[in-house]
Coordinates of C-alpha atoms (C1' of nucleotides) in Angstrom, one line a residue:
Chain U
X1 CA 116.7 111.3 126.0
X2 CA 114.0 108.4 126.3
X3 CA 113.3 105.5 124.2
X4 CA 112.9 105.7 120.8
X5 CA 110.0 103.8 120.0
X6 CA 110.8 100.9 118.2
X7 CA 110.4 100.0 114.3
X8 CA 107.1 97.5 114.2
X9 CA 106.3 96.3 110.9
X10 CA 102.8 96.4 109.5
X11 CA 102.3 92.8 110.3
X12 CA 103.4 93.1 114.2
X13 CA 101.1 96.6 114.1
X14 CA 98.0 94.2 113.6
X15 CA 99.3 91.8 116.7
X16 CA 99.8 95.1 118.8
X17 CA 96.4 96.4 118.2
X18 CA 95.1 93.6 119.2
X19 CA 96.7 93.6 122.6
X20 CA 95.5 97.7 123.1
X21 CA 92.1 96.2 123.1
X22 CA 92.8 93.2 125.2
X23 CA 95.1 93.2 127.5
X24 CA 97.0 91.2 128.8
X25 CA 95.8 88.7 126.5
X26 CA 98.0 85.1 125.5
X27 CA 98.2 84.0 122.5
X28 CA 95.6 81.7 122.0
X29 CA 93.3 84.5 122.3
X30 CA 95.5 86.7 120.2
X31 CA 95.5 84.5 117.7
X32 CA 91.2 84.0 117.7
X33 CA 90.8 87.7 118.0
X34 CA 93.5 88.3 114.5
X35 CA 92.2 85.3 112.6
X36 CA 88.6 87.5 112.6
X37 CA 90.3 89.3 110.2
X38 CA 94.0 87.8 109.0
X39 CA 93.7 84.3 107.9
X40 CA 97.3 84.2 109.3
X41 CA 98.9 81.0 110.9
X42 CA 98.9 80.2 114.5
X43 CA 103.1 79.9 113.6
X44 CA 103.1 83.7 112.0
X45 CA 101.4 85.1 114.9
X46 CA 103.6 83.6 117.2
X47 CA 106.5 85.0 115.3
X48 CA 105.5 87.9 115.4
X49 CA 105.0 88.1 119.2
X50 CA 108.4 87.0 119.3
X51 CA 109.6 90.1 117.8
X52 CA 107.2 92.2 119.5
X53 CA 109.0 91.0 122.7
X54 CA 112.2 91.0 120.7
X55 CA 111.6 94.7 120.3
X56 CA 110.3 95.7 123.2
X57 CA 106.8 96.5 122.3
X58 CA 105.9 93.8 124.6
X59 CA 106.0 92.0 127.2
X60 CA 104.5 89.2 129.1
X61 CA 104.5 87.1 131.9
X62 CA 104.8 83.7 132.6
X63 CA 101.1 82.3 133.6
X64 CA 100.8 78.7 133.6
X65 CA 102.3 76.8 130.4
X66 CA 101.1 79.6 128.2
X67 CA 102.5 83.6 128.4
X68 CA 100.3 86.3 129.0
X69 CA 101.3 89.9 126.8
X70 CA 101.0 93.2 127.3
X71 CA 101.7 96.3 125.6
X72 CA 105.0 98.2 126.4
X73 CA 104.5 101.1 124.4
X74 CA 101.3 103.6 124.5
X75 CA 98.8 103.4 121.9
X76 CA 98.5 107.1 121.5
X77 CA 102.1 108.1 121.4
X78 CA 102.4 105.4 118.7
X79 CA 100.2 106.9 116.3
X80 CA 100.5 110.4 117.1
X81 CA 104.3 109.7 116.3
X82 CA 103.4 107.5 113.1
X83 CA 101.1 109.8 111.9
X84 CA 104.0 112.8 112.2
X85 CA 106.0 111.1 110.9
X86 CA 104.2 110.1 107.4
X87 CA 102.9 114.4 107.1
X88 CA 106.9 114.8 107.4
X89 CA 107.2 112.9 104.6
X90 CA 104.5 113.4 102.6
X91 CA 103.7 117.2 103.2
X92 CA 107.0 118.6 104.8
X93 CA 104.8 118.5 108.3
X94 CA 101.8 120.5 106.7
X95 CA 98.5 119.0 107.7
X96 CA 96.7 120.6 105.5
X97 CA 97.2 119.3 102.2
X98 CA 96.7 115.2 103.5
X99 CA 93.3 116.8 104.4
X100 CA 92.5 118.8 101.3
X101 CA 93.4 115.3 99.6
X102 CA 90.6 113.3 101.7
X103 CA 88.0 116.1 101.2
X104 CA 89.2 116.0 97.3
X105 CA 88.5 112.1 97.1
X106 CA 85.4 113.0 99.6
X107 CA 86.7 110.7 102.5
X108 CA 85.5 112.9 105.0
X109 CA 83.1 111.7 107.6
X110 CA 80.6 113.3 109.6
X111 CA 82.0 112.8 112.7
X112 CA 84.9 114.1 111.1
X113 CA 83.9 117.8 110.0
X114 CA 82.1 117.7 113.6
X115 CA 86.0 117.0 115.2
X116 CA 86.9 120.0 112.7
X117 CA 85.4 122.2 114.1
X118 CA 85.8 121.2 117.5
X119 CA 89.4 122.0 116.7
X120 CA 89.4 125.4 115.4
X121 CA 87.8 126.2 118.2
X122 CA 90.2 125.1 120.2
X123 CA 92.8 126.7 118.6
X124 CA 91.3 129.7 117.6
X125 CA 90.3 129.9 121.5
X126 CA 93.8 129.8 122.7
X127 CA 95.2 132.2 119.9
X128 CA 93.7 134.5 122.3
X129 CA 94.8 133.5 125.4
X130 CA 98.2 134.0 124.0
Chain K
X1 CA 91.3 98.5 86.5
X2 CA 94.2 101.0 86.0
X3 CA 97.8 100.2 87.2
X4 CA 98.2 99.5 90.8
X5 CA 100.4 102.2 91.9
X6 CA 103.7 100.2 92.9
X7 CA 105.0 99.9 96.4
X8 CA 107.9 103.0 96.5
X9 CA 110.5 101.9 99.5
X10 CA 110.9 105.5 101.9
X11 CA 114.9 105.9 100.1
X12 CA 113.1 105.4 96.5
X13 CA 110.0 107.6 97.6
X14 CA 112.8 110.5 98.2
X15 CA 114.1 109.9 94.7
X16 CA 110.9 110.2 93.5
X17 CA 110.3 113.3 95.3
X18 CA 112.9 115.4 93.4
X19 CA 112.2 114.3 90.2
X20 CA 108.4 115.8 91.0
X21 CA 109.8 119.2 91.9
X22 CA 112.5 119.0 89.0
X23 CA 111.7 116.9 85.7
X24 CA 112.9 115.6 83.6
X25 CA 116.3 115.3 85.2
X26 CA 119.8 113.7 85.3
X27 CA 121.3 111.1 87.2
X28 CA 123.5 114.3 88.5
X29 CA 121.0 116.2 88.6
X30 CA 118.8 114.4 91.2
X31 CA 122.1 113.4 92.9
X32 CA 123.3 117.1 93.8
X33 CA 119.7 117.8 94.6
X34 CA 119.5 115.2 96.7
X35 CA 122.6 115.7 98.4
X36 CA 121.4 118.7 99.7
X37 CA 119.6 117.1 102.2
X38 CA 120.4 113.5 102.3
X39 CA 124.3 111.9 102.5
X40 CA 123.5 109.3 99.9
X41 CA 126.3 108.2 97.7
X42 CA 126.4 108.3 94.3
X43 CA 125.8 104.6 93.6
X44 CA 123.0 104.8 96.3
X45 CA 121.2 106.8 94.1
X46 CA 121.5 105.1 91.0
X47 CA 120.4 101.6 92.9
X48 CA 117.4 103.9 93.7
X49 CA 116.7 105.0 90.1
X50 CA 117.3 101.7 88.2
X51 CA 115.2 100.6 91.3
X52 CA 112.0 102.7 90.3
X53 CA 112.6 102.5 86.7
X54 CA 111.9 98.4 87.4
X55 CA 109.0 99.0 89.1
X56 CA 108.0 101.2 86.5
X57 CA 107.8 104.0 88.8
X58 CA 110.0 106.0 86.4
X59 CA 111.2 106.2 82.8
X60 CA 113.6 107.3 81.5
X61 CA 115.2 108.5 77.6
X62 CA 118.5 108.7 76.3
X63 CA 119.6 111.7 76.2
X64 CA 123.5 111.6 75.3
X65 CA 125.9 110.0 77.5
X66 CA 123.4 110.4 80.0
X67 CA 119.4 109.5 80.9
X68 CA 116.9 112.1 81.5
X69 CA 114.1 110.6 84.1
X70 CA 110.7 111.3 84.5
X71 CA 108.2 110.2 86.9
X72 CA 105.7 107.9 85.5
X73 CA 103.2 107.6 89.1
X74 CA 101.5 110.7 89.5
X75 CA 102.0 112.9 92.7
X76 CA 98.6 113.9 93.9
X77 CA 97.5 111.0 93.5
X78 CA 100.3 108.7 95.1
X79 CA 100.3 111.0 98.1
X80 CA 97.0 110.6 98.2
X81 CA 96.9 107.1 98.7
X82 CA 99.7 106.6 101.5
X83 CA 97.9 109.2 103.0
X84 CA 94.8 106.7 103.1
X85 CA 96.5 103.6 103.8
X86 CA 98.0 105.1 107.1
X87 CA 94.7 106.5 108.3
X88 CA 92.7 103.3 107.2
X89 CA 95.6 100.9 109.4
X90 CA 95.8 103.5 112.2
X91 CA 92.5 104.8 112.4
X92 CA 90.3 102.4 110.4
X93 CA 89.6 105.4 108.2
X94 CA 88.8 108.0 109.8
X95 CA 90.3 110.9 109.8
X96 CA 89.5 112.8 112.8
X97 CA 91.4 111.2 115.3
X98 CA 94.6 111.7 113.2
X99 CA 93.9 115.9 113.1
X100 CA 92.9 115.5 116.9
X101 CA 96.2 114.1 117.8
X102 CA 98.0 116.8 115.3
X103 CA 96.1 119.3 117.6
X104 CA 96.8 117.6 120.8
X105 CA 100.8 118.2 120.0
X106 CA 99.9 121.6 118.5
X107 CA 101.9 120.6 114.7
X108 CA 98.7 122.5 113.2
X109 CA 100.0 125.9 111.7
X110 CA 98.0 128.4 110.5
X111 CA 97.5 127.2 107.5
X112 CA 96.3 124.5 108.6
X113 CA 93.2 126.2 110.3
X114 CA 92.6 128.1 107.4
X115 CA 92.5 124.6 105.2
X116 CA 90.5 123.1 107.1
X117 CA 87.8 126.4 107.7
X118 CA 87.7 126.2 103.7
X119 CA 87.3 122.4 103.1
X120 CA 84.4 122.4 106.1
X121 CA 82.7 125.8 104.0
X122 CA 82.4 123.4 101.4
X123 CA 81.6 120.0 103.0
X124 CA 78.6 122.4 104.3
X125 CA 77.9 123.5 101.2
X126 CA 77.5 120.3 99.5
X127 CA 75.8 119.0 102.3
X128 CA 72.9 122.1 101.4
X129 CA 73.1 120.9 97.8
X130 CA 72.3 117.6 97.6
Chain T
dT1 C1' 143.9 104.5 68.4
dG2 C1' 144.6 103.3 72.9
dA3 C1' 144.5 105.0 78.2
dT4 C1' 140.8 107.6 80.5
dT5 C1' 136.7 108.8 82.3
dA6 C1' 132.2 109.0 82.7
dT7 C1' 127.5 106.6 83.0
dA8 C1' 125.0 102.5 83.5
dA9 C1' 124.1 97.4 84.2
dT10 C1' 125.4 93.9 87.5
dT11 C1' 126.6 92.2 91.3
dA12 C1' 127.0 92.1 96.6
dC13 C1' 125.5 91.6 101.5
dA14 C1' 123.2 92.2 105.8
dC15 C1' 118.6 93.2 107.7
dT16 C1' 114.1 93.2 107.7
dT17 C1' 109.3 91.5 106.6
dG18 C1' 106.0 88.1 105.8
dT19 C1' 104.7 83.6 106.3
dA20 C1' 105.5 79.7 108.4
dA21 C1' 107.8 74.8 109.9
dT22 C1' 110.5 71.9 113.0
dC23 C1' 112.6 71.4 117.4
dT24 C1' 112.0 71.6 122.6
dA25 C1' 110.5 70.8 126.9
dA26 C1' 106.4 70.8 130.1
dG27 C1' 102.1 68.9 131.1
dT28 C1' 98.9 65.6 130.4
dG29 C1' 96.3 61.2 130.2
dT30 C1' 96.6 56.5 130.8
Chain S
dA1 C1' 106.3 55.8 133.9
dC2 C1' 105.5 56.1 128.9
dA3 C1' 102.9 58.2 124.9
dC4 C1' 100.7 62.9 123.4
dT5 C1' 100.0 67.0 123.7
dT6 C1' 100.6 72.1 123.5
dA7 C1' 103.3 75.9 124.2
dG8 C1' 107.1 78.7 123.3
dA9 C1' 112.2 78.5 121.0
dT10 C1' 114.7 78.1 117.4
dT11 C1' 115.6 78.1 112.3
dA12 C1' 114.2 78.3 107.3
dC13 C1' 113.9 80.7 103.5
dA14 C1' 112.4 84.0 99.6
dA15 C1' 111.7 89.2 98.6
dG16 C1' 112.2 94.0 99.6
dT17 C1' 116.1 97.4 101.2
dG18 C1' 119.8 100.6 102.8
dT19 C1' 123.7 100.8 101.1
dA20 C1' 126.9 100.5 97.5
dA21 C1' 131.3 98.3 95.1
dT22 C1' 132.3 96.0 91.0
dT23 C1' 132.2 95.9 85.6
dA24 C1' 131.0 96.6 81.3
dT25 C1' 130.6 100.0 77.9
dA26 C1' 130.5 104.4 75.5
dA27 C1' 132.7 109.1 74.8
dT28 C1' 136.8 111.7 74.7
dC29 C1' 141.8 112.9 75.7
dA30 C1' 146.4 112.7 74.2

DNA sequence: TGATTATAATTACACTTGTAATCTAAGTGT
DNA sequence: ACACTTAGATTACAAGTGTAATTATAATCA
């Protein structure tokens, strides 16, 4: 059924990510925002915008001279899909080894721990409900 | 310092993954094992092996006619590195939103929960130790 | 030893990606 | 009305990737 999210390259993702934060936005705004962190040439960003349009990841609507772009794919579902596909590929679908890896590298932050506790509580609640 | 793990493509990863499980192995073994899950032509797998050698991700030693391949990069550190780079890209380094995403999709398995509990316990122990 | 066969090495080829430069058309200032 | 500027559209181009086919070479069988 529905849609199959297009493949988004790393560079394209960075553009999409800006659009998820401020939307709609025109090319210049997007370029300016991106340039806070990436040294990308204006032409490069335009190319990426074009590719995203072609992939139907974003849409645009003519403003005056320029375009106003908006995301077509939803941030949350995209992130979930990408996370899941990495976990499938690296850990055959199991999240725990990923988390363990992070823990061993001491990459867990306090809010991670808080989130984990909440998740466990929810999960156990659900078990009871069944 | 050391090394910087080479970029490994998806197809190359599948080959490396087989080698992590049985090592050393010759091309035919690897091809047979891969063909349990991937419909890849023998020539394709050989190409991937060559590329992995060129990238110094694996090494080989001449057996008789054929080669015996072995991984040069360590599985655990590779997995950690990939996990971390995805989490950096998608969640700016925070693991909790990834886990929350999984939880919402009910993708958490019982062993995931057990692992989470252990991790939390360890983390809290460490806090105390400080 | 010459033909056949197995391996590995080299080459192929289209598509994607990063990273722009060039071209074109539509406003704008004079 | 004409030159300049500013968008977006088109084209470029090398490296990497998926997916092999072709070629060279070494071992083996007849």
